Amino acid sequence: SFPAVLTKLGFNTNRPLTETDADLDEDVLTEKRRVLNGLSDTTGEPQHLSDTVVIAGLRKVYDPAGSQRIVPCCARRVHDSQKIEAVKNLYFGVRQSEVFGFLGVNGAGKTTTLATLTGERYASSGTAFIAKFPISRQLQCRRYVGYCPQFDAIF
């Protein structure tokens, strides 16, 4: 897949998980388990969920500013501890006709998550589904999404 090629070239980065289930609030852990239980064991698709939007283990990790040159695969390697985890292993589902408020403090990863859902950015790991289509299939997903970003809206 195209994101896998970008990862191999160094345009997409990742690092090991820094949190465990013991670090999560009980309601967050309950939602994570609900999403995981609704995914197919073989394909990882949301077969047992009626949610319109499903986010499963979504992560986005960036290299620190100034660490990459024009061609990232030729740049100096960055140690995992220096990488910035913008979206941390996110799990949730949004049901049809449900109003969902995506709130958080500055730097919590809200904009990065929405940019990943709309194909503006690629996830470092994990996936998401919109109307049962994986976000890697943006042409199908965009038929179901209206999105006005913070900056540079295109009409």
mmCIF file of C-alpha atoms in Angstrom:
data_model
loop_
_atom_site.group_PDB
_atom_site.id
_atom_site.type_symbol
_atom_site.label_atom_id
_atom_site.label_comp_id
_atom_site.label_asym_id
_atom_site.label_seq_id
_atom_site.Cartn_x
_atom_site.Cartn_y
_atom_site.Cartn_z
ATOM 1 C CA SER A 1 0.000 0.000 0.000
ATOM 2 C CA PHE A 2 1.056 3.587 -0.512
ATOM 3 C CA PRO A 3 1.432 4.377 3.241
ATOM 4 C CA ALA A 4 3.721 1.335 3.588
ATOM 5 C CA VAL A 5 5.919 2.638 0.759
ATOM 6 C CA LEU A 6 6.065 6.066 2.423
ATOM 7 C CA THR A 7 7.115 4.411 5.683
ATOM 8 C CA LYS A 8 9.921 2.513 3.980
ATOM 9 C CA LEU A 9 11.144 5.740 2.365
ATOM 10 C CA GLY A 10 11.129 7.514 5.716
ATOM 11 C CA PHE A 11 8.229 9.899 5.048
ATOM 12 C CA ASN A 12 6.062 8.167 7.650
ATOM 13 C CA THR A 13 7.494 7.376 11.073
ATOM 14 C CA ASN A 14 6.478 5.354 14.111
ATOM 15 C CA ARG A 15 7.768 4.353 17.543
ATOM 16 C CA PRO A 16 6.863 1.740 20.166
ATOM 17 C CA LEU A 17 3.735 2.296 22.273
ATOM 18 C CA THR A 18 4.316 4.297 25.437
ATOM 19 C CA GLU A 19 1.104 3.495 27.304
ATOM 20 C CA THR A 20 -0.625 0.365 28.507
ATOM 21 C CA ASP A 21 -4.262 -0.436 29.251
ATOM 22 C CA ALA A 22 -3.502 0.136 32.950
ATOM 23 C CA ASP A 23 -2.874 3.821 32.116
ATOM 24 C CA LEU A 24 -6.372 4.300 30.661
ATOM 25 C CA ASP A 25 -9.542 5.510 32.375
ATOM 26 C CA GLU A 26 -12.197 2.824 32.752
ATOM 27 C CA ASP A 27 -14.627 4.404 30.227
ATOM 28 C CA VAL A 28 -11.815 4.731 27.656
ATOM 29 C CA LEU A 29 -10.843 1.097 28.181
ATOM 30 C CA THR A 30 -14.492 0.010 27.829
ATOM 31 C CA GLU A 31 -14.773 1.796 24.458
ATOM 32 C CA LYS A 32 -11.462 0.331 23.279
ATOM 33 C CA ARG A 33 -12.677 -3.190 24.138
ATOM 34 C CA ARG A 34 -16.022 -2.553 22.400
ATOM 35 C CA VAL A 35 -14.238 -1.510 19.207
ATOM 36 C CA LEU A 36 -11.748 -4.403 19.357
ATOM 37 C CA ASN A 37 -14.553 -6.922 19.952
ATOM 38 C CA GLY A 38 -16.423 -5.547 16.924
ATOM 39 C CA LEU A 39 -13.537 -6.009 14.516
ATOM 40 C CA SER A 40 -13.203 -9.168 12.455
ATOM 41 C CA ASP A 41 -10.493 -11.532 13.689
ATOM 42 C CA THR A 42 -9.304 -12.270 10.157
ATOM 43 C CA THR A 43 -9.647 -8.994 8.242
ATOM 44 C CA GLY A 44 -9.661 -6.376 11.012
ATOM 45 C CA GLU A 45 -12.764 -4.782 9.490
ATOM 46 C CA PRO A 46 -15.717 -3.623 11.630
ATOM 47 C CA GLN A 47 -18.060 -6.546 10.961
ATOM 48 C CA HIS A 48 -19.782 -6.629 14.345
ATOM 49 C CA LEU A 49 -20.163 -2.853 14.795
ATOM 50 C CA SER A 50 -22.987 -0.681 13.540
ATOM 51 C CA ASP A 51 -20.858 2.468 13.937
ATOM 52 C CA THR A 52 -20.480 4.771 10.929
ATOM 53 C CA VAL A 53 -17.001 5.886 11.999
ATOM 54 C CA VAL A 54 -14.651 3.389 13.647
ATOM 55 C CA ILE A 55 -11.147 4.303 14.761
ATOM 56 C CA ALA A 56 -9.000 1.339 15.775
ATOM 57 C CA GLY A 57 -5.539 1.880 17.237
ATOM 58 C CA LEU A 58 -4.888 5.039 15.240
ATOM 59 C CA ARG A 59 -1.471 6.590 15.874
ATOM 60 C CA LYS A 60 0.458 9.414 14.277
ATOM 61 C CA VAL A 61 4.108 9.933 15.160
ATOM 62 C CA TYR A 62 6.278 12.760 13.845
ATOM 63 C CA ASP A 63 10.015 13.232 13.798
ATOM 64 C CA PRO A 64 11.047 16.405 15.651
ATOM 65 C CA ALA A 65 11.120 19.642 13.645
ATOM 66 C CA GLY A 66 14.319 20.125 11.697
ATOM 67 C CA SER A 67 15.318 16.458 11.779
ATOM 68 C CA GLN A 68 14.474 15.692 8.150
ATOM 69 C CA ARG A 69 16.095 16.811 4.944
ATOM 70 C CA ILE A 70 14.429 16.962 1.547
ATOM 71 C CA VAL A 71 14.723 13.172 1.168
ATOM 72 C CA PRO A 72 13.851 11.663 4.591
ATOM 73 C CA CYS A 73 15.256 8.202 3.844
ATOM 74 C CA CYS A 74 18.723 9.775 3.535
ATOM 75 C CA ALA A 75 18.415 11.885 6.685
ATOM 76 C CA ARG A 76 20.009 11.093 10.017
ATOM 77 C CA ARG A 77 17.936 8.579 12.017
ATOM 78 C CA VAL A 78 16.021 9.961 14.981
ATOM 79 C CA HIS A 79 15.922 7.976 18.222
ATOM 80 C CA ASP A 80 12.444 6.774 19.266
ATOM 81 C CA SER A 81 12.531 8.823 22.474
ATOM 82 C CA GLN A 82 12.829 12.035 20.418
ATOM 83 C CA LYS A 83 9.829 11.317 18.195
ATOM 84 C CA ILE A 84 6.575 13.152 18.896
ATOM 85 C CA GLU A 85 3.427 11.083 19.325
ATOM 86 C CA ALA A 86 0.567 13.352 18.157
ATOM 87 C CA VAL A 87 -2.188 10.703 18.234
ATOM 88 C CA LYS A 88 -1.772 7.946 20.818
ATOM 89 C CA ASN A 89 -3.438 4.635 20.076
ATOM 90 C CA LEU A 90 -6.955 5.996 19.617
ATOM 91 C CA TYR A 91 -10.009 3.708 19.732
ATOM 92 C CA PHE A 92 -13.625 4.828 19.404
ATOM 93 C CA GLY A 93 -16.737 4.500 17.311
ATOM 94 C CA VAL A 94 -19.409 6.992 16.291
ATOM 95 C CA ARG A 95 -22.876 5.654 15.551
ATOM 96 C CA GLN A 96 -25.128 6.833 12.719
ATOM 97 C CA SER A 97 -26.983 10.086 13.617
ATOM 98 C CA GLU A 98 -24.932 10.488 16.796
ATOM 99 C CA VAL A 99 -23.602 13.955 17.588
ATOM 100 C CA PHE A 100 -19.993 13.555 18.607
ATOM 101 C CA GLY A 101 -17.925 16.294 20.232
ATOM 102 C CA PHE A 102 -14.204 15.783 19.676
ATOM 103 C CA LEU A 103 -12.737 17.857 22.491
ATOM 104 C CA GLY A 104 -9.279 18.160 23.996
ATOM 105 C CA VAL A 105 -6.583 20.561 25.077
ATOM 106 C CA ASN A 106 -4.214 22.187 22.586
ATOM 107 C CA GLY A 107 -1.836 19.583 21.209
ATOM 108 C CA ALA A 108 -4.116 16.636 22.030
ATOM 109 C CA GLY A 109 -4.170 15.412 18.406
ATOM 110 C CA LYS A 110 -7.675 16.467 17.320
ATOM 111 C CA THR A 111 -6.613 18.145 14.068
ATOM 112 C CA THR A 112 -4.112 15.386 13.273
ATOM 113 C CA THR A 113 -6.803 12.729 13.792
ATOM 114 C CA LEU A 114 -9.237 14.491 11.452
ATOM 115 C CA ALA A 115 -6.468 15.074 8.894
ATOM 116 C CA THR A 116 -5.731 11.343 9.017
ATOM 117 C CA LEU A 117 -9.400 10.431 8.582
ATOM 118 C CA THR A 118 -9.673 12.657 5.511
ATOM 119 C CA GLY A 119 -6.453 11.461 3.874
ATOM 120 C CA GLU A 120 -4.540 14.706 4.384
ATOM 121 C CA ARG A 121 -2.042 12.742 6.531
ATOM 122 C CA TYR A 122 -1.205 9.050 6.759
ATOM 123 C CA ALA A 123 -1.448 7.142 10.033
ATOM 124 C CA SER A 124 1.762 5.769 11.521
ATOM 125 C CA SER A 125 -0.194 2.687 12.594
ATOM 126 C CA GLY A 126 -3.733 1.564 13.223
ATOM 127 C CA THR A 127 -6.650 2.240 10.951
ATOM 128 C CA ALA A 128 -10.086 3.761 10.744
ATOM 129 C CA PHE A 129 -13.266 3.072 8.807
ATOM 130 C CA ILE A 130 -15.916 5.440 7.479
ATOM 131 C CA ALA A 131 -19.172 3.724 6.478
ATOM 132 C CA LYS A 132 -17.256 0.405 6.649
ATOM 133 C CA PHE A 133 -14.658 1.623 4.116
ATOM 134 C CA PRO A 134 -11.037 1.764 5.351
ATOM 135 C CA ILE A 135 -9.576 5.266 5.250
ATOM 136 C CA SER A 136 -6.993 3.994 2.769
ATOM 137 C CA ARG A 137 -9.875 4.039 0.233
ATOM 138 C CA GLN A 138 -10.398 7.809 0.325
ATOM 139 C CA LEU A 139 -12.603 8.039 -2.779
ATOM 140 C CA GLN A 140 -15.264 5.885 -1.132
ATOM 141 C CA CYS A 141 -14.866 7.544 2.299
ATOM 142 C CA ARG A 142 -15.225 11.088 1.005
ATOM 143 C CA ARG A 143 -18.748 10.370 -0.181
ATOM 144 C CA TYR A 144 -19.737 10.206 3.493
ATOM 145 C CA VAL A 145 -17.679 13.050 5.004
ATOM 146 C CA GLY A 146 -18.023 16.809 5.191
ATOM 147 C CA TYR A 147 -14.934 18.458 6.625
ATOM 148 C CA CYS A 148 -13.872 22.064 7.076
ATOM 149 C CA PRO A 149 -10.281 22.123 8.401
ATOM 150 C CA GLN A 150 -8.750 24.829 10.598
ATOM 151 C CA PHE A 151 -6.622 26.218 7.794
ATOM 152 C CA ASP A 152 -6.579 26.229 3.987
ATOM 153 C CA ALA A 153 -10.158 25.107 3.351
ATOM 154 C CA ILE A 154 -10.817 24.075 -0.237
ATOM 155 C CA PHE A 155 -14.367 24.529 -1.560
#
